[in-house]
CSV table of C-alpha atoms in Angstrom, one decimal:
chain,number,residue,atom,x,y,z
A,1,MET,CA,-70.5,-37.8,-9.8
A,2,ARG,CA,-69.9,-36.3,-6.3
A,3,ARG,CA,-66.1,-36.7,-6.7
A,4,SER,CA,-66.4,-34.5,-9.9
A,5,VAL,CA,-68.5,-31.8,-8.1
A,6,ARG,CA,-66.1,-31.7,-5.3
A,7,CYS,CA,-63.2,-31.2,-7.7
A,8,MET,CA,-65.0,-28.5,-9.5
A,9,ARG,CA,-65.7,-26.6,-6.1
A,10,GLN,CA,-62.0,-27.1,-5.3
A,11,PHE,CA,-61.0,-25.6,-8.6
A,12,LEU,CA,-63.4,-22.5,-8.2
A,13,SER,CA,-62.2,-22.0,-4.7
A,14,ALA,CA,-58.5,-21.9,-5.7
A,15,VAL,CA,-59.3,-19.5,-8.6
A,16,GLN,CA,-61.4,-17.0,-6.3
A,17,VAL,CA,-58.5,-17.1,-3.7
A,18,GLN,CA,-56.0,-16.3,-6.5
A,19,GLU,CA,-57.9,-13.6,-8.0
A,20,TYR,CA,-58.6,-12.1,-4.5
A,21,ASN,CA,-55.0,-12.1,-3.8
A,22,HIS,CA,-53.9,-10.7,-7.0
A,23,SER,CA,-56.5,-7.9,-6.8
A,24,PHE,CA,-55.5,-7.0,-3.4
A,25,GLY,CA,-51.9,-6.7,-4.3
A,26,PHE,CA,-52.5,-4.7,-7.4
A,27,ILE,CA,-54.7,-2.2,-5.3
A,28,ARG,CA,-52.2,-2.0,-2.6
A,29,SER,CA,-49.5,-1.2,-5.0
A,30,GLN,CA,-51.4,1.5,-6.7
A,31,ARG,CA,-52.3,3.1,-3.3
A,32,ASN,CA,-48.5,3.1,-2.5
A,33,ARG,CA,-47.8,5.1,-5.6
A,34,VAL,CA,-50.3,8.0,-5.3
A,35,ASN,CA,-50.3,11.1,-3.3
A,36,PRO,CA,-52.5,10.6,-0.2
A,37,SER,CA,-52.9,14.3,0.2
A,38,CYS,CA,-54.9,14.7,-3.0
A,39,GLY,CA,-58.6,15.6,-2.8
A,40,SER,CA,-61.6,13.5,-4.0
A,41,ALA,CA,-64.3,15.7,-4.7
A,42,TYR,CA,-65.7,16.8,-8.0
A,43,GLY,CA,-66.8,20.1,-9.6
A,44,HIS,CA,-70.3,21.0,-11.0
A,45,SER,CA,-71.8,24.0,-12.3
A,46,ARG,CA,-75.3,25.5,-11.7
A,47,TYR,CA,-77.6,26.4,-14.7
A,48,GLY,CA,-81.0,27.7,-15.1
A,49,VAL,CA,-84.0,26.2,-16.8
A,50,ASP,CA,-82.8,27.1,-20.2
A,51,GLY,CA,-79.4,25.6,-19.5
A,52,THR,CA,-77.6,28.9,-19.2
A,53,ILE,CA,-74.8,29.2,-16.5
A,54,LEU,CA,-76.0,31.1,-13.3
A,55,CYS,CA,-73.1,30.6,-11.3
A,56,PRO,CA,-69.6,30.1,-12.9
A,57,GLU,CA,-68.0,28.9,-9.7
A,58,PHE,CA,-67.3,25.5,-9.2
A,59,PHE,CA,-68.9,23.6,-6.0
A,60,ILE,CA,-68.4,20.3,-4.4
A,61,SER,CA,-71.0,17.7,-5.4
A,62,ARG,CA,-70.1,14.4,-4.2
A,63,VAL,CA,-67.3,12.2,-3.4
A,64,LEU,CA,-66.3,9.7,-6.0
A,65,SER,CA,-64.3,7.3,-3.7
A,66,THR,CA,-63.5,6.7,0.0
A,67,ASP,CA,-59.9,6.6,-1.0
A,68,ALA,CA,-58.9,10.2,-1.5
A,69,ALA,CA,-55.5,9.1,-3.1
A,70,LYS,CA,-57.3,7.8,-6.2
A,71,MET,CA,-58.3,11.5,-7.4
A,72,SER,CA,-55.7,13.9,-8.8
A,73,THR,CA,-56.0,17.5,-7.9
A,74,SER,CA,-56.7,18.4,-11.5
A,75,ASP,CA,-60.0,16.4,-11.3
A,76,VAL,CA,-61.3,18.5,-8.5
A,77,THR,CA,-61.6,21.5,-10.8
A,78,ARG,CA,-63.3,20.0,-13.6
A,79,GLY,CA,-66.9,20.7,-14.0
A,80,GLY,CA,-68.0,19.1,-17.3
A,81,PRO,CA,-68.0,19.7,-20.9
A,82,LEU,CA,-70.6,22.7,-20.9
A,83,VAL,CA,-68.6,24.5,-18.0
A,84,GLU,CA,-65.2,24.0,-20.0
A,85,TYR,CA,-67.0,25.1,-23.3
A,86,GLU,CA,-68.0,28.4,-21.5
A,87,ARG,CA,-64.6,28.9,-20.1
A,88,ARG,CA,-62.7,28.5,-23.6
A,89,ILE,CA,-65.2,30.9,-25.2
A,90,ALA,CA,-64.6,33.3,-22.4
A,91,ALA,CA,-60.9,32.9,-22.9
A,92,ALA,CA,-61.1,33.4,-26.7
A,93,GLU,CA,-59.9,29.8,-27.2
A,94,LEU,CA,-63.1,28.8,-29.0
A,95,VAL,CA,-65.6,30.6,-31.5
A,96,ALA,CA,-69.0,30.7,-30.0
A,97,GLY,CA,-71.0,27.9,-31.5
A,98,ASP,CA,-74.6,27.9,-32.7
A,99,ASN,CA,-77.7,26.6,-30.7
A,100,CYS,CA,-77.2,23.1,-32.2
A,101,GLN,CA,-73.6,22.8,-30.6
A,102,VAL,CA,-74.9,24.3,-27.3
A,103,GLY,CA,-77.8,21.8,-27.3
A,104,THR,CA,-75.6,18.9,-27.9
A,105,LEU,CA,-73.1,20.2,-25.1
A,106,ARG,CA,-76.2,20.0,-22.8
A,107,GLU,CA,-76.5,16.3,-23.8
A,108,LEU,CA,-73.0,15.7,-23.0
A,109,GLN,CA,-73.3,17.5,-19.7
A,110,ARG,CA,-76.3,15.4,-18.7
A,111,LEU,CA,-74.4,12.2,-19.4
A,112,TYR,CA,-71.3,13.5,-17.7
A,113,ASP,CA,-73.5,14.2,-14.5
A,114,GLU,CA,-75.3,10.9,-14.8
A,115,ILE,CA,-71.8,9.1,-15.1
A,116,VAL,CA,-70.3,11.0,-12.1
A,117,GLU,CA,-73.3,10.3,-10.0
A,118,SER,CA,-73.1,6.6,-10.8
A,119,ALA,CA,-69.2,6.2,-11.0
A,120,ASP,CA,-69.2,3.4,-8.2
A,121,ALA,CA,-72.1,1.6,-9.8
A,122,CYS,CA,-70.5,1.7,-13.2
A,123,LYS,CA,-67.1,0.4,-11.7
A,124,LEU,CA,-65.1,3.2,-13.5
A,125,ASP,CA,-62.3,3.7,-11.1
A,126,ARG,CA,-59.5,1.4,-12.3
A,127,TYR,CA,-57.9,1.2,-9.0
A,128,SER,CA,-60.8,-0.3,-7.3
A,129,THR,CA,-61.5,-3.0,-9.7
A,130,SER,CA,-59.4,-6.2,-10.1
A,131,GLU,CA,-56.9,-6.8,-12.7
A,132,LYS,CA,-58.5,-9.8,-14.3
A,133,SER,CA,-57.3,-10.7,-17.9
A,134,GLY,CA,-59.9,-11.1,-20.6
A,135,ARG,CA,-59.3,-14.7,-20.8
A,136,SER,CA,-59.7,-15.2,-17.0
A,137,ARG,CA,-62.9,-13.3,-17.0
A,138,TRP,CA,-64.3,-15.3,-19.8
A,139,LEU,CA,-63.2,-18.5,-18.0
A,140,TRP,CA,-64.8,-17.3,-14.9
A,141,SER,CA,-68.1,-16.5,-16.8
A,142,ARG,CA,-68.2,-20.2,-18.2
A,143,PHE,CA,-69.0,-21.3,-14.7
A,144,ILE,CA,-71.0,-18.4,-13.2
A,145,PRO,CA,-72.7,-16.5,-16.1
A,146,GLN,CA,-72.9,-12.6,-15.4
A,147,SER,CA,-74.5,-9.8,-17.0
A,148,SER,CA,-74.0,-6.3,-15.7
A,149,TYR,CA,-75.5,-3.6,-17.9
A,150,SER,CA,-74.6,0.0,-16.9
A,151,PRO,CA,-77.2,2.0,-15.2
A,152,VAL,CA,-76.2,4.7,-17.5
A,153,LYS,CA,-77.1,4.8,-21.3
A,154,GLY,CA,-74.5,6.3,-23.6
A,155,LEU,CA,-74.7,8.9,-26.3
A,156,TYR,CA,-74.6,8.6,-30.2
A,157,LEU,CA,-74.1,12.0,-31.8
A,158,TYR,CA,-74.7,12.4,-35.5
A,159,GLY,CA,-74.8,15.3,-38.1
A,160,GLY,CA,-73.3,16.9,-41.0
A,161,VAL,CA,-69.6,17.5,-41.5
A,162,GLY,CA,-67.8,20.1,-39.6
A,163,THR,CA,-70.4,20.7,-37.0
A,164,GLY,CA,-68.0,20.1,-34.2
A,165,LYS,CA,-68.7,16.5,-33.3
A,166,THR,CA,-65.3,15.4,-32.7
A,167,MET,CA,-64.4,18.5,-30.8
A,168,LEU,CA,-67.5,18.3,-28.5
A,169,MET,CA,-66.8,14.5,-27.8
A,170,ASP,CA,-63.0,15.5,-26.8
A,171,LEU,CA,-64.2,18.2,-24.6
A,172,PHE,CA,-66.4,15.6,-22.8
A,173,PHE,CA,-63.4,13.1,-22.8
A,174,GLU,CA,-61.0,15.6,-21.2
A,175,GLN,CA,-63.3,16.4,-18.5
A,176,LEU,CA,-63.3,12.8,-17.2
A,177,PRO,CA,-61.0,11.8,-14.2
A,178,GLU,CA,-57.7,10.4,-15.1
A,179,ASN,CA,-58.2,7.3,-12.8
A,180,TRP,CA,-61.3,6.2,-14.9
A,181,ARG,CA,-61.3,3.2,-17.0
A,182,LYS,CA,-61.9,5.0,-20.4
A,183,LYS,CA,-60.6,5.2,-23.9
A,184,ARG,CA,-61.1,7.7,-26.7
A,185,ILE,CA,-60.2,6.2,-30.2
A,186,HIS,CA,-61.3,6.4,-33.9
A,187,PHE,CA,-63.6,3.8,-35.2
A,188,HIS,CA,-61.1,2.7,-37.9
A,189,ASP,CA,-58.4,2.2,-35.1
A,190,PHE,CA,-60.8,0.4,-32.9
A,191,MET,CA,-61.8,-2.2,-35.5
A,192,LEU,CA,-58.3,-2.9,-36.4
A,193,ASN,CA,-57.5,-3.4,-32.8
A,194,VAL,CA,-60.6,-5.9,-32.6
A,195,HIS,CA,-59.4,-8.0,-35.5
A,196,SER,CA,-55.9,-8.0,-34.2
A,197,ARG,CA,-57.3,-9.4,-30.9
A,198,LEU,CA,-59.4,-12.1,-32.8
A,199,GLN,CA,-56.3,-13.4,-34.3
A,200,ARG,CA,-54.7,-13.7,-30.9
A,201,HIS,CA,-57.5,-15.6,-29.6
A,202,LYS,CA,-58.0,-18.2,-32.6
A,203,GLY,CA,-59.1,-21.5,-31.4
A,204,VAL,CA,-61.2,-20.3,-28.5
A,205,SER,CA,-65.0,-21.3,-28.7
A,206,ASP,CA,-66.2,-17.7,-28.7
A,207,PRO,CA,-63.2,-15.3,-29.5
A,208,LEU,CA,-65.5,-12.3,-29.7
A,209,GLU,CA,-66.6,-12.9,-25.9
A,210,VAL,CA,-63.0,-12.9,-24.9
A,211,VAL,CA,-62.2,-9.6,-26.9
A,212,ALA,CA,-65.2,-8.0,-25.4
A,213,ALA,CA,-64.0,-9.1,-22.0
A,214,GLU,CA,-60.5,-7.6,-22.5
A,215,ILE,CA,-61.8,-4.3,-24.0
A,216,SER,CA,-64.1,-3.9,-21.1
A,217,ASP,CA,-61.7,-4.7,-18.6
A,218,GLU,CA,-59.5,-1.7,-20.1
A,219,SER,CA,-62.2,0.7,-20.7
A,220,ILE,CA,-65.9,0.9,-19.3
A,221,LEU,CA,-66.3,4.2,-21.0
A,222,LEU,CA,-65.6,3.9,-24.8
A,223,CYS,CA,-65.7,7.0,-26.8
A,224,LEU,CA,-65.6,6.1,-30.7
A,225,ASP,CA,-65.1,8.9,-33.2
A,226,GLU,CA,-66.6,8.7,-36.9
A,227,PHE,CA,-68.5,5.6,-36.4
A,228,MET,CA,-68.9,4.5,-40.2
A,229,VAL,CA,-69.4,0.8,-41.2
A,230,THR,CA,-68.3,0.2,-45.0
A,231,ASP,CA,-66.8,-3.3,-44.6
A,232,VAL,CA,-68.8,-6.5,-44.5
A,233,ALA,CA,-66.5,-8.3,-42.0
A,234,ASP,CA,-66.9,-5.3,-39.5
A,235,ALA,CA,-70.8,-5.4,-40.1
A,236,LEU,CA,-71.0,-8.9,-39.4
A,237,ILE,CA,-69.3,-8.9,-36.0
A,238,LEU,CA,-70.5,-5.6,-34.6
A,239,ASN,CA,-73.8,-7.1,-33.3
A,240,ARG,CA,-72.3,-9.7,-31.2
A,241,LEU,CA,-69.3,-7.8,-30.2
A,242,PHE,CA,-71.3,-4.8,-28.7
A,243,ARG,CA,-73.8,-7.2,-27.1
A,244,HIS,CA,-71.0,-8.5,-25.1
A,245,LEU,CA,-69.5,-5.0,-24.4
A,246,PHE,CA,-73.0,-3.8,-23.2
A,247,SER,CA,-73.4,-7.0,-21.0
A,248,ASN,CA,-70.2,-6.2,-19.5
A,249,GLY,CA,-71.2,-2.6,-18.4
A,250,VAL,CA,-69.7,-0.6,-21.2
A,251,ILE,CA,-71.1,2.9,-21.9
A,252,LEU,CA,-70.4,3.9,-25.6
A,253,VAL,CA,-70.3,7.5,-26.6
A,254,SER,CA,-69.8,8.0,-30.5
A,255,THR,CA,-69.8,10.3,-33.2
A,256,SER,CA,-71.1,9.9,-36.7
A,257,ASN,CA,-72.2,11.3,-40.0
A,258,ARG,CA,-75.1,8.8,-40.2
A,259,ALA,CA,-78.0,8.2,-38.1
A,260,PRO,CA,-78.1,4.7,-36.8
A,261,ASP,CA,-80.8,3.6,-39.2
A,262,ASN,CA,-78.7,4.7,-42.2
A,263,LEU,CA,-75.5,2.9,-41.0
A,264,TYR,CA,-74.3,0.4,-43.5
A,265,GLU,CA,-77.1,1.3,-45.9
A,266,GLY,CA,-77.1,-1.0,-49.0
A,267,GLY,CA,-74.3,-3.1,-47.6
A,268,LEU,CA,-73.9,-6.8,-48.3
A,269,GLN,CA,-75.9,-9.0,-45.8
A,270,ARG,CA,-77.3,-5.9,-44.0
A,271,ASP,CA,-80.2,-8.0,-42.5
A,272,LEU,CA,-77.4,-9.4,-40.3
A,273,PHE,CA,-76.3,-6.1,-39.3
A,274,LEU,CA,-79.9,-4.6,-38.3
A,275,PRO,CA,-80.0,-6.3,-34.7
A,276,PHE,CA,-76.9,-4.1,-34.0
A,277,ILE,CA,-78.8,-0.9,-34.9
A,278,ALA,CA,-81.6,-2.0,-32.5
A,279,THR,CA,-79.0,-2.8,-29.8
A,280,LEU,CA,-77.4,0.7,-30.3
A,281,LYS,CA,-80.7,2.5,-30.0
A,282,GLU,CA,-81.6,0.6,-26.8
A,283,ARG,CA,-78.2,1.3,-25.0
A,284,CYS,CA,-77.5,4.9,-26.2
A,285,VAL,CA,-79.4,7.9,-26.5
A,286,ILE,CA,-79.5,9.3,-29.9
A,287,HIS,CA,-78.7,13.0,-30.6
A,288,GLU,CA,-78.6,14.8,-34.0
A,289,ILE,CA,-76.5,17.9,-34.4
A,290,GLY,CA,-78.5,19.8,-36.9
A,291,SER,CA,-76.1,22.7,-37.6
A,292,SER,CA,-75.6,23.9,-41.2
A,293,VAL,CA,-72.3,25.6,-40.4
A,294,ASP,CA,-69.1,23.8,-41.5
A,295,TYR,CA,-66.7,25.2,-38.7
A,296,ARG,CA,-63.7,23.7,-40.6
A,297,LYS,CA,-64.4,26.0,-43.5
A,298,LEU,CA,-64.2,29.2,-41.3
A,299,THR,CA,-60.5,28.7,-41.1
A,300,SER,CA,-58.2,31.2,-43.0
A,301,ALA,CA,-56.8,31.0,-46.4
A,302,GLU,CA,-56.8,28.0,-48.7
A,303,GLN,CA,-53.4,28.1,-50.0
A,304,GLY,CA,-51.0,25.8,-47.9
A,305,PHE,CA,-49.8,22.8,-49.8
A,306,TYR,CA,-52.6,21.8,-52.0
A,307,PHE,CA,-51.6,22.3,-55.6
A,308,VAL,CA,-53.8,22.3,-58.7
A,309,GLY,CA,-52.5,22.9,-62.4
A,310,ASN,CA,-50.2,21.3,-65.2
A,311,ASP,CA,-47.1,22.1,-63.2
A,312,SER,CA,-48.4,20.9,-59.8
A,313,SER,CA,-46.2,17.9,-59.7
A,314,ASP,CA,-43.1,19.8,-60.1
A,315,ILE,CA,-44.1,22.4,-57.4
A,316,LEU,CA,-45.0,19.4,-55.1
A,317,LYS,CA,-41.5,17.9,-55.6
A,318,GLN,CA,-39.9,21.3,-54.8
A,319,LYS,CA,-41.9,21.8,-51.6
A,320,PHE,CA,-41.0,18.0,-50.5
A,321,GLN,CA,-37.3,18.7,-51.0
A,322,GLN,CA,-37.6,22.1,-49.0
A,323,LEU,CA,-39.3,20.1,-46.2
A,324,ILE,CA,-36.6,17.3,-45.9
A,325,GLY,CA,-33.7,19.8,-46.2
A,326,GLU,CA,-30.2,18.4,-46.7
A,327,GLN,CA,-31.5,14.9,-46.1
A,328,THR,CA,-31.7,12.4,-48.9
A,329,ALA,CA,-35.1,10.8,-49.5
A,330,VAL,CA,-34.7,6.9,-49.8
A,331,PRO,CA,-37.0,4.1,-50.0
A,332,GLN,CA,-38.1,2.7,-46.7
A,333,GLN,CA,-40.5,0.4,-45.1
A,334,VAL,CA,-42.9,0.6,-42.1
A,335,GLU,CA,-44.6,-2.1,-40.0
A,336,VAL,CA,-48.2,-2.5,-40.0
A,337,VAL,CA,-50.7,-4.9,-38.0
A,338,MET,CA,-50.3,-8.6,-37.9
A,339,GLY,CA,-46.5,-8.6,-39.1
A,340,ARG,CA,-47.2,-7.0,-42.6
A,341,THR,CA,-45.0,-4.1,-44.0
A,342,LEU,CA,-45.7,-1.1,-46.2
A,343,GLN,CA,-43.1,-0.1,-48.8
A,344,VAL,CA,-42.4,3.6,-48.8
A,345,PRO,CA,-41.1,5.0,-52.2
A,346,LEU,CA,-39.2,8.0,-50.7
A,347,GLY,CA,-38.8,9.1,-47.2
A,348,ALA,CA,-36.8,11.5,-45.1
A,349,ASN,CA,-37.1,13.7,-42.1
A,350,GLY,CA,-40.4,12.5,-41.2
A,351,CYS,CA,-41.8,13.1,-44.6
A,352,ALA,CA,-43.0,10.4,-47.1
A,353,TYR,CA,-43.5,10.8,-51.0
A,354,PHE,CA,-46.2,8.7,-52.8
A,355,SER,CA,-47.7,8.8,-56.0
A,356,PHE,CA,-51.6,8.5,-55.8
A,357,GLU,CA,-51.5,5.0,-57.4
A,358,GLU,CA,-48.8,3.7,-54.9
A,359,LEU,CA,-51.0,4.5,-52.1
A,360,CYS,CA,-54.6,4.3,-53.1
A,361,ASP,CA,-54.7,2.2,-56.1
A,362,LYS,CA,-53.2,-0.9,-54.4
A,363,PRO,CA,-55.1,-3.2,-51.9
A,364,LEU,CA,-54.2,-1.0,-48.8
A,365,GLY,CA,-56.4,-0.1,-45.9
A,366,ALA,CA,-56.5,1.7,-42.5
A,367,ALA,CA,-54.0,-0.5,-40.9
A,368,ASP,CA,-51.5,0.3,-43.6
A,369,TYR,CA,-52.2,4.1,-43.1
A,370,PHE,CA,-52.0,4.1,-39.5
A,371,GLY,CA,-48.7,2.2,-39.7
A,372,LEU,CA,-47.4,5.0,-42.1
A,373,PHE,CA,-48.4,7.7,-39.9
A,374,ASN,CA,-46.9,6.2,-36.9
A,375,LYS,CA,-43.5,6.9,-38.5
A,376,PHE,CA,-44.0,9.9,-40.8
A,377,HIS,CA,-45.8,13.1,-39.8
A,378,THR,CA,-46.1,14.5,-43.5
A,379,LEU,CA,-47.2,12.9,-46.6
A,380,ALA,CA,-46.5,14.3,-50.2
A,381,LEU,CA,-49.2,12.8,-52.4
A,382,GLU,CA,-48.7,13.2,-56.3
A,383,GLY,CA,-51.7,13.1,-58.9
A,384,VAL,CA,-54.8,12.9,-57.0
A,385,PRO,CA,-57.6,12.3,-59.8
A,386,ILE,CA,-61.1,13.3,-60.1
A,387,PHE,CA,-63.2,10.4,-58.7
A,388,GLY,CA,-66.0,8.6,-60.6
A,389,LEU,CA,-67.2,5.2,-61.4
A,390,HIS,CA,-64.1,4.0,-63.0
A,391,ASN,CA,-62.0,4.6,-59.8
A,392,ARG,CA,-64.6,4.2,-56.9
A,393,THR,CA,-62.4,1.8,-54.9
A,394,ALA,CA,-59.5,4.2,-54.9
A,395,ALA,CA,-61.9,6.9,-53.7
A,396,TYR,CA,-62.8,4.8,-50.8
A,397,ARG,CA,-59.1,4.4,-49.9
A,398,PHE,CA,-58.4,8.2,-50.3
A,399,VAL,CA,-61.4,8.9,-47.9
A,400,THR,CA,-59.9,6.4,-45.5
A,401,LEU,CA,-56.4,8.0,-45.8
A,402,ILE,CA,-57.7,11.4,-45.2
A,403,ASP,CA,-59.6,10.1,-42.1
A,404,VAL,CA,-56.4,8.5,-40.8
A,405,MET,CA,-54.3,11.8,-41.5
A,406,TYR,CA,-56.7,14.0,-39.8
A,407,GLU,CA,-56.9,11.7,-36.7
A,408,ASN,CA,-53.0,11.8,-36.5
A,409,HIS,CA,-53.0,15.5,-37.1
A,410,SER,CA,-50.6,14.9,-40.1
A,411,ARG,CA,-49.6,17.4,-42.9
A,412,LEU,CA,-50.5,16.7,-46.3
A,413,LEU,CA,-48.7,18.1,-49.5
A,414,CYS,CA,-50.6,17.0,-52.7
A,415,SER,CA,-50.8,17.7,-56.5
A,416,ALA,CA,-54.5,17.3,-57.8
A,417,GLU,CA,-56.6,17.6,-61.0
A,418,GLY,CA,-59.0,19.8,-59.1
A,419,SER,CA,-60.1,21.5,-55.9
A,420,PRO,CA,-61.4,19.1,-53.1
A,421,GLY,CA,-64.8,20.0,-54.3
A,422,GLU,CA,-64.1,19.2,-57.8
A,423,LEU,CA,-62.6,15.6,-57.0
A,424,PHE,CA,-65.8,14.4,-55.8
A,425,GLU,CA,-68.3,16.2,-58.1
A,426,LYS,CA,-69.0,12.8,-59.9
A,427,ILE,CA,-69.7,11.0,-56.5
A,428,VAL,CA,-73.5,11.3,-55.6
A,429,THR,CA,-75.9,9.4,-53.3
A,430,VAL,CA,-79.0,7.7,-54.6
A,431,SER,CA,-81.2,10.8,-53.5
A,432,ASP,CA,-78.8,13.0,-55.4
A,433,ALA,CA,-78.9,10.9,-58.4
A,434,GLN,CA,-82.7,11.0,-58.3
A,435,HIS,CA,-82.6,14.8,-58.7
A,436,ILE,CA,-80.4,14.7,-61.7
A,437,ALA,CA,-82.2,15.7,-64.9
A,438,PRO,CA,-82.7,12.8,-67.3
A,439,ARG,CA,-81.4,13.0,-70.9
A,440,THR,CA,-83.5,14.6,-73.4
A,441,SER,CA,-83.4,15.1,-77.2
A,442,ALA,CA,-81.6,18.5,-76.5
A,443,ARG,CA,-78.9,16.6,-74.5
A,444,SER,CA,-76.7,14.3,-76.5
A,445,ARG,CA,-75.0,11.2,-74.9
A,446,ARG,CA,-71.6,12.7,-75.3
A,447,ASN,CA,-72.7,15.4,-72.9
A,448,ASP,CA,-74.1,12.8,-70.4
A,449,GLU,CA,-72.3,12.1,-67.1
A,450,SER,CA,-71.2,8.7,-68.0
A,451,ASP,CA,-68.7,8.3,-65.3
A,452,LEU,CA,-71.3,9.3,-62.5
A,453,CYS,CA,-71.0,7.3,-59.3
A,454,VAL,CA,-73.9,6.5,-57.4
A,455,ASP,CA,-72.8,5.2,-54.0
A,456,ASN,CA,-74.5,6.1,-50.7
A,457,GLU,CA,-71.6,5.5,-48.4
A,458,LEU,CA,-69.2,7.3,-50.6
A,459,GLY,CA,-71.7,10.1,-51.4
A,460,PHE,CA,-71.9,10.9,-47.6
A,461,ALA,CA,-68.3,10.4,-46.7
A,462,LYS,CA,-67.2,12.9,-49.5
A,463,ASP,CA,-68.5,15.9,-47.5
A,464,ARG,CA,-66.4,14.9,-44.7
A,465,THR,CA,-63.4,14.6,-46.9
A,466,ILE,CA,-63.8,17.8,-48.6
A,467,SER,CA,-64.3,19.5,-45.3
A,468,ARG,CA,-61.3,18.0,-43.8
A,469,LEU,CA,-59.1,18.8,-46.9
A,470,THR,CA,-60.1,22.3,-46.7
A,471,GLU,CA,-59.1,22.4,-42.8
A,472,MET,CA,-55.8,20.6,-43.3
A,473,ASN,CA,-54.9,23.1,-45.8
A,474,SER,CA,-55.7,26.0,-43.5
A,475,LYS,CA,-53.2,28.4,-41.9
A,476,GLU,CA,-54.5,27.4,-38.4
A,477,TYR,CA,-54.1,23.6,-39.1
A,478,LEU,CA,-50.6,24.0,-40.5
A,479,GLU,CA,-49.5,26.1,-37.4
A,480,HIS,CA,-50.9,23.4,-35.1
A,481,HIS,CA,-48.9,20.8,-36.8
A,482,ALA,CA,-45.8,22.8,-36.6
A,483,ALA,CA,-46.2,23.5,-33.0
A,484,MET,CA,-46.7,19.6,-32.4
A,485,LEU,CA,-43.5,18.9,-34.2
A,486,THR,CA,-41.7,21.6,-32.0
A,487,GLU,CA,-43.1,19.9,-29.0
A,488,ALA,CA,-42.1,16.5,-30.1
A,489,GLY,CA,-38.6,17.7,-30.8
A,490,ASP,CA,-38.4,19.4,-27.3
A,491,ALA,CA,-39.5,16.1,-25.8
A,492,GLU,CA,-36.9,14.2,-27.6
A,493,ASN,CA,-34.2,16.5,-26.5
A,494,VAL,CA,-35.2,16.0,-23.0
A,495,LYS,CA,-35.0,12.1,-23.3
A,496,MET,CA,-31.5,12.6,-24.9
């Protein structure tokens, strides 16, 4: 027994020395790569009792680290999301928001100030933390169990479509120092990454704990956009995954259309998902954005590349041909996660052509769509139908497709049977269905809405999709897409 204990002590000692040497070498190499003349102070703004800015000038609040080389000069001038918001409005880069947006910004500014104040305790600086791998950290925790909840609670923002949730969270994220362990990612993409990591760690007694260790090693501050749980596989792992993440000190900032209590409503085995809701409410401040304004619909023109009518497919093909120019569209394939490939019927010059059936009637998902838009910046989609009970699964895929396209700032050309609003007229929530007048003797069965689809998740998601389709068809969105292509082309020319 004593011999076993002695061997174990020798093992732990060797691991500790190895980790120390590795960490020391890593920090030293990073210090040699940065500019030692950079400052290390952080900027804040002063407000009145009502939250209005009294003094627009920045002032030094505290030193984040004793190593001045770790802070870039751009970090010195950052004062937080509310300060940046005021600057952009003054510069006419943003339209002034309503009181609900300003209230949300105050919550984000409060969180920003708390995180800056507790940056050292939260271990946000990537240069001052060791470069332990997820497996190494997991192995170490087998012998010395550790739990390190963050002293700062995260923030869960929810509200209606087009209220600016993503924009506000991005405003917050962009104000954070470059040297912090942080990540901003769409929820779909985050879960795909989690499943990919789980595949890699098959055979480990608790792969979720290893995955959580890897994620928290990379990102202590995790910003997830569009938190939406529709998949039973995701629902079943979220509770244990985030329990590990929070235990590792992760701070979550998330946006969603749904209040926490309404997540995965009516889903399979939801009783196993409920503990996650409790954990989420314990580790995050819950804030509703109550705006009734859809800022996406304030954009100009609803012309663009959305075609409705009998000859819309012919127009779509003509526009696609104009975009690819003299190149010839040919069948291609793209790689997606875990070695799978997606067949593209026609593709050329960064543009892909699909019929609706080929992209949304087949068993495809977010991974396939992310793979598609890693290679193509424009999608021509032919024959988007009116959605109802008969094609509910295809409607879910279409919603996911638009989410992925919007996240990637991709361009959409499509021919459809109706306007964005008309596509989803037959999709309703349970609450909506209860307000639909019942059939009477004056209403024949022929006039009944036989294809009505009552689905809470899809009913809530449809408003977001309609809003995004409207924005993606606007002059502003298309100009932004064109600017991105120009910038990407210039960068490619520089490389060449």
